[in-house]
XYZ file of C-alpha atoms in Angstrom:
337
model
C -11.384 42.566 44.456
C -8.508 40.249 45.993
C -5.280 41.999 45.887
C -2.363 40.009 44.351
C 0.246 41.819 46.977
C 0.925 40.524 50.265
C -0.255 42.265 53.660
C 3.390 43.423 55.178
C 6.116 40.562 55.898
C 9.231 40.803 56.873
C 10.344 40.094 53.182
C 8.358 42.829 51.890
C 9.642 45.399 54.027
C 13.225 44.504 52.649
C 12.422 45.549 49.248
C 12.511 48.652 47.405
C 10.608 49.874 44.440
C 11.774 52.121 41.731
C 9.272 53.365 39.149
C 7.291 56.073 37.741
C 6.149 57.998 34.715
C 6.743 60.766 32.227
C 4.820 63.621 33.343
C 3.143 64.715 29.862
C -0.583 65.046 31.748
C -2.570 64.358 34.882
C -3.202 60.744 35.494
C -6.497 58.984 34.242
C -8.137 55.316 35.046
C -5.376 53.499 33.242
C -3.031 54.448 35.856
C -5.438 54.480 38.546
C -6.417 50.948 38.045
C -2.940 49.919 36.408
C -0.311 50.829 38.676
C -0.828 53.648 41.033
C -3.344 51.159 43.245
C -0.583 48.745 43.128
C 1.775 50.895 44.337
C -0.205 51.886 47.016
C -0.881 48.994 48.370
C 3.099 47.815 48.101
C 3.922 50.604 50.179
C 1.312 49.906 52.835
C 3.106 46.554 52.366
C 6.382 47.470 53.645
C 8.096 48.323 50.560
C 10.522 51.426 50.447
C 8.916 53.010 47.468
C 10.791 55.697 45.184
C 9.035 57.730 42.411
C 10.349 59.538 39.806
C 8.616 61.842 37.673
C 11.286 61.512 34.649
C 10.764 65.219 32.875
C 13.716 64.849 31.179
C 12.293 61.895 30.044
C 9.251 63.806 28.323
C 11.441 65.022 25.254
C 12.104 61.270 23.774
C 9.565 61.444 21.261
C 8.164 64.382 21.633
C 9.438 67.944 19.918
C 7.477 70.238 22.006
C 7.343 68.834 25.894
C 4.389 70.807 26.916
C 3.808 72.346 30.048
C 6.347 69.922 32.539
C 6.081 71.836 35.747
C 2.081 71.830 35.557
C 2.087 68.453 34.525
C 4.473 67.298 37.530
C 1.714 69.234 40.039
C -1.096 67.069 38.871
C 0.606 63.731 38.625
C 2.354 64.793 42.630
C -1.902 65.837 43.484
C -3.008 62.681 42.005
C -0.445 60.727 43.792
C -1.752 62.027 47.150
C -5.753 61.623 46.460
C -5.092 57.813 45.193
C -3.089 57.255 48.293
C 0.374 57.580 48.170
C 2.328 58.835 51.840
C 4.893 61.108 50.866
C 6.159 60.467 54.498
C 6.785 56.827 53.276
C 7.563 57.424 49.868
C 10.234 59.149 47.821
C 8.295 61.301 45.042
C 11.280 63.049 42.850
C 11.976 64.534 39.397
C 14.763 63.368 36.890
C 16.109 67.369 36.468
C 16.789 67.524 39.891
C 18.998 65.242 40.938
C 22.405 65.518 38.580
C 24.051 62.597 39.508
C 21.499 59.955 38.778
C 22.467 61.439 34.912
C 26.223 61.298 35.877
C 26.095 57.782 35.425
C 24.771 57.638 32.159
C 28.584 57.913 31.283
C 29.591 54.307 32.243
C 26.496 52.842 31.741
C 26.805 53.457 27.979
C 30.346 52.074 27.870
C 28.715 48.750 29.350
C 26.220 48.421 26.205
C 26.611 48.246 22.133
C 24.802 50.651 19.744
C 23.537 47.222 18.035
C 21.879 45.930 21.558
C 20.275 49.353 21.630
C 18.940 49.026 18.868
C 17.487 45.408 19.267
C 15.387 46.241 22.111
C 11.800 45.940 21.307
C 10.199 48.381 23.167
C 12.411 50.791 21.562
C 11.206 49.529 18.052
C 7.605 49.951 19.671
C 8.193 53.709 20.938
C 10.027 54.444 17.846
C 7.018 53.470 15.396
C 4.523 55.006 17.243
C 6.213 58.819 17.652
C 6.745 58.674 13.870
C 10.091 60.349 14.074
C 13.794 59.608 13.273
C 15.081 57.379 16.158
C 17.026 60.277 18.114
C 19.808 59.722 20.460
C 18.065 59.928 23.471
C 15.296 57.824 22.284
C 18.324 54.709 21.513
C 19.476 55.146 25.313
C 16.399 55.473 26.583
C 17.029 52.140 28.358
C 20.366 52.898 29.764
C 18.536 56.315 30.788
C 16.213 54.060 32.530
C 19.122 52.168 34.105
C 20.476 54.976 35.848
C 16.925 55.673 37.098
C 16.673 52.067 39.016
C 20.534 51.812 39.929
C 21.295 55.026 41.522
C 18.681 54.051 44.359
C 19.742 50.228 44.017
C 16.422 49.495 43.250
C 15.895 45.705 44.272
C 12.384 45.389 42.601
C 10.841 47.618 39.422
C 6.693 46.931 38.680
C 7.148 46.562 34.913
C 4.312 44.648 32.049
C 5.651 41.998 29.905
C 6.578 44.789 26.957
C 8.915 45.985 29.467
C 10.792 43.237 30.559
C 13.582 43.798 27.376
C 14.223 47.343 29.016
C 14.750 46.040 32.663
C 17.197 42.890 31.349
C 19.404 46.169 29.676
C 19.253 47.162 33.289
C 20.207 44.281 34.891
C 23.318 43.211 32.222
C 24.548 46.551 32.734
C 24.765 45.872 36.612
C 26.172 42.570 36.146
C 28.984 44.100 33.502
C 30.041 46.779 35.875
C 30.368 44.236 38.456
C 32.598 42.433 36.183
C 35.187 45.335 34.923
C 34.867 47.353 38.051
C 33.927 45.362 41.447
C 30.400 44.758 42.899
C 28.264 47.677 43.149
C 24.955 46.699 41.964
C 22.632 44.118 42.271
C 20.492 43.009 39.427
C 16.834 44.050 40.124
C 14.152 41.678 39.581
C 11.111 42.332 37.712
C 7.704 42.543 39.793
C 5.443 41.706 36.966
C 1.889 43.129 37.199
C -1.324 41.217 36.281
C -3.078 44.793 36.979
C -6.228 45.224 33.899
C -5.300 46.842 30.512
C -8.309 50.077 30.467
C -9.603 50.581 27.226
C -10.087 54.432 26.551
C -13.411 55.359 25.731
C -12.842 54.975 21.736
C -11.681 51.202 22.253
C -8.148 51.707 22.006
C -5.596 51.775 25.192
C -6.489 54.675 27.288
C -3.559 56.890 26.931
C -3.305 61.309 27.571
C -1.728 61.499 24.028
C -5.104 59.816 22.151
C -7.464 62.235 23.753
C -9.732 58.502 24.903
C -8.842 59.024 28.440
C -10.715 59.591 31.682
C -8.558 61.827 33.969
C -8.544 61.291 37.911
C -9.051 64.940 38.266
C -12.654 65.440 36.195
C -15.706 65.986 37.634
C -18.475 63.553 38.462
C -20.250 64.936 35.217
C -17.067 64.815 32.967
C -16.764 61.240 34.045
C -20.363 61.011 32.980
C -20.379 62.381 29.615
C -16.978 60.036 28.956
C -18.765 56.799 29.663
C -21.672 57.652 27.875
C -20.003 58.062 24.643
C -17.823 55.420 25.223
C -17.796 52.977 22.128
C -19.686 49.622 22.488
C -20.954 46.678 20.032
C -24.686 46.349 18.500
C -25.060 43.319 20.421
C -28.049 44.480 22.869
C -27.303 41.307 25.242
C -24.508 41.963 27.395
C -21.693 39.678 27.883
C -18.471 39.398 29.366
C -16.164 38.294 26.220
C -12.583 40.406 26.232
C -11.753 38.608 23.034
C -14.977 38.959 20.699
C -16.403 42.026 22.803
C -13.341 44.220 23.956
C -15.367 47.570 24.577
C -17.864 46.009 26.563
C -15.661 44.132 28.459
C -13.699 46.820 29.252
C -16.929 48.658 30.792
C -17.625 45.538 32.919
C -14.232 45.749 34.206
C -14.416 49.186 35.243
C -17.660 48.627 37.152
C -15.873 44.860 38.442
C -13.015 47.240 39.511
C -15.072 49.947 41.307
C -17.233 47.305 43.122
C -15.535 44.681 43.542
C -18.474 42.281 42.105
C -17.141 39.857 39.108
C -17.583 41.471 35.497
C -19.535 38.168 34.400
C -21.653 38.696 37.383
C -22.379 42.293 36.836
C -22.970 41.015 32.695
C -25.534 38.724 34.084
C -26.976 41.617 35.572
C -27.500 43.948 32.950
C -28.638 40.982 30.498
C -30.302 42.130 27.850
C -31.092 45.826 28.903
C -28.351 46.516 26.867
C -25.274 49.002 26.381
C -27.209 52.180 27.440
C -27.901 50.441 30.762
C -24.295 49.232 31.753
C -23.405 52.409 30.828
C -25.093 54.256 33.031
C -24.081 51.507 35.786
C -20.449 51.905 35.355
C -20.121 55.727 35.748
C -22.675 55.617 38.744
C -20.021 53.186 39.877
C -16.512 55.282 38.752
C -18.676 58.607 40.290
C -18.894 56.363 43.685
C -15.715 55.146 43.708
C -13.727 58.054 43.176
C -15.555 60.715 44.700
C -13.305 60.165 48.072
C -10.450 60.058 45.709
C -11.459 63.302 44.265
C -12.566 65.227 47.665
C -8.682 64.374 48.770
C -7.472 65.874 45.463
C -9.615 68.893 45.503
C -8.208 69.284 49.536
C -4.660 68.523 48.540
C -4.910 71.169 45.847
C -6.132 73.943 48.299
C -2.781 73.683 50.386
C -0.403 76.335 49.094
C 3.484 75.170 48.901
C 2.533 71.142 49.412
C 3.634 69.851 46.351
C 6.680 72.169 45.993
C 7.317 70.791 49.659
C 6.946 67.351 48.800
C 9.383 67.281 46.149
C 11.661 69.403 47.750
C 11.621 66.903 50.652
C 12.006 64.065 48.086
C 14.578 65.777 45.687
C 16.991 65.995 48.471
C 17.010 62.124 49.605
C 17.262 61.258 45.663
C 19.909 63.682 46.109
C 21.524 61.690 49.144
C 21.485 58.299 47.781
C 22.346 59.527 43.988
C 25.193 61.053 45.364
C 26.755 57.664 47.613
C 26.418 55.924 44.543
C 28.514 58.006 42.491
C 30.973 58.583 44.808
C 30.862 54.523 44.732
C 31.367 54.255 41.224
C 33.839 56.795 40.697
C 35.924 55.211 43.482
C 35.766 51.129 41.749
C 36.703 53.605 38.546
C 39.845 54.793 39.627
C 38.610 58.120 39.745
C 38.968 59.846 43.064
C 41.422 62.033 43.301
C 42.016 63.286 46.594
């Protein structure tokens, strides 16, 4: 399929990217076909690309954060086997580099408990943990600030939900600038048209509904998961997101792996119906990712690489988190010596 991001320009090349995820489990296809491909090909693009695996993160709306440092090995393994250059790309985690958190402090002066509270995604996050709304969960967006300004992030990959989160982020750049002296710019939003992947229960694919298929299984795990994927009684296959959401979803996947338009591939299966697409989409994911896979399985067999990796990108976090407070501290009339 076309992608949406330009080969490398000079433009590009300018950039930087900030983003990431919680590690609370291996990656599946939702990332895969969401965001991690994207990145991928912005960094081939030209983009300095910075990736945080935000572990303190993980304990927002969770009680029990589950097994972090396992979780951060995966998502640093599945990284590598989807593409991702280490050598070109800053792969870090939130507990290791203090001073990104150090500017929490200011940041929260710059923002009101009621425009905390406003901000929709919070709402969102809030009503689906079922919990109290905790501390951390309400600055979740300036924690989220700190994470694109330390680096001075010019561009972040977010979804439309997101958007409220990044404006927090660039108001509180633009109020610092105001009471202290530039220092930030306001990063711009690099909104994604990348697919929504149904799980295989018709919901969102997501690691915390158990619906997901992870990079990491095995040709027959992947399998097994489309097989009992949920589908419609309608034997004649169509391409219909609206009406037909699960079997659109399947069509996508195989559009995805092959490149060949969903309606085209509907067309194909006609009316030999669900059993038959299913069994073309996972001989398609099985094709697809079994390059992926052999990479992982390689990547995996190389004592010390990911503890290497993130030691490598730990310490330039490290570097650029610590210019930037040294900045801020000196526009706050706080160096002393």
């Amino acid at each position: 399929m076309r992608s949406s991001v330009p080969r490398r320009s000079p433009a590009m090349a300018q950039q930087r990217m900030l983003t990431g995820e919680r590690p609370t489990g291996p990656l599946h296809l939702g990332h895969l076909f969401g965001t991690v491909a994207n990145r991928v090909r912005l960094q081939q693009s030209g983009v300095e690309t910075l990736l945080v695996l935000a572990d303190y993160q993980v304990i927002t709306d969770r009680e029990a954060p589950g097994d972090i440092a396992g979780n951060v090995r995966e998502i640093v393994l599945d990284y590598l086997a989807a593409g991702i250059d280490p050598d070109a790309a800053t792969i870090f985690t939130h507990s290791a580099v203090p001073a990104l958190h150090q500017l929490m402090l200011p940041f929260l002066s710059l923002v009101s408990a009621a425009e905390l509270e406003r901000n929709p995604t919070v709402k969102q996050e809030l009503a689906d943990s079922g919990r109290s709304l905790s501390g951390l969960l309400l600055t979740y967006p300036v924690h989220q600030a700190a994470d694109i300004l330390f680096c001075h992030a010019t561009v972040v990959p977010v979804g439309r939900d997101q958007l409220p989160h990044l404006e927090i982020t660039r108001t509180i750049a633009r109020r610092f600038t105001a009471r202290y002296g530039p220092c930030f710019t306001e990063p711009e939003a690099l909104l994604s048209e990348a697919p929504t992947v149904l799980g295989t229960d018709g919901r969102k694919m997501s690691k915390s509904r158990g619906n997901a298929i992870e990079l990491r299984a095995t040709a027959d795990e992947t399998v097994r998961a489309i097989r009992s994927a949920k589908t419609d009684t309608d034997r004649h296959i169509t391409y219909d997101p609206s009406s037909r959401p699960e079997v659109a979803n399947l069509l996508l996947l195989a559009s995805l792996c092959t490149g060949v338009p969903p309606e085209a591939i509907a067309d194909e299966v006609g009316s030999r119906g669900a059993g038959h697409l299913k069994a073309l989409v996972a001989d398609a994911l099985v094709d697809h990712l079994a390059p992926l896979r052999a990479r992982r399985a390689l990547f995996a067999a190389e004592p010390g690489l990911v503890a290497d990796i993130l030691a490598q990108g730990n310490a330039h976090a490290n570097e650029l988190a610590d210019a930037t407070i040294r900045d801020v501290r000196e526009l706050m009339g706080m160096v002393y010596a």
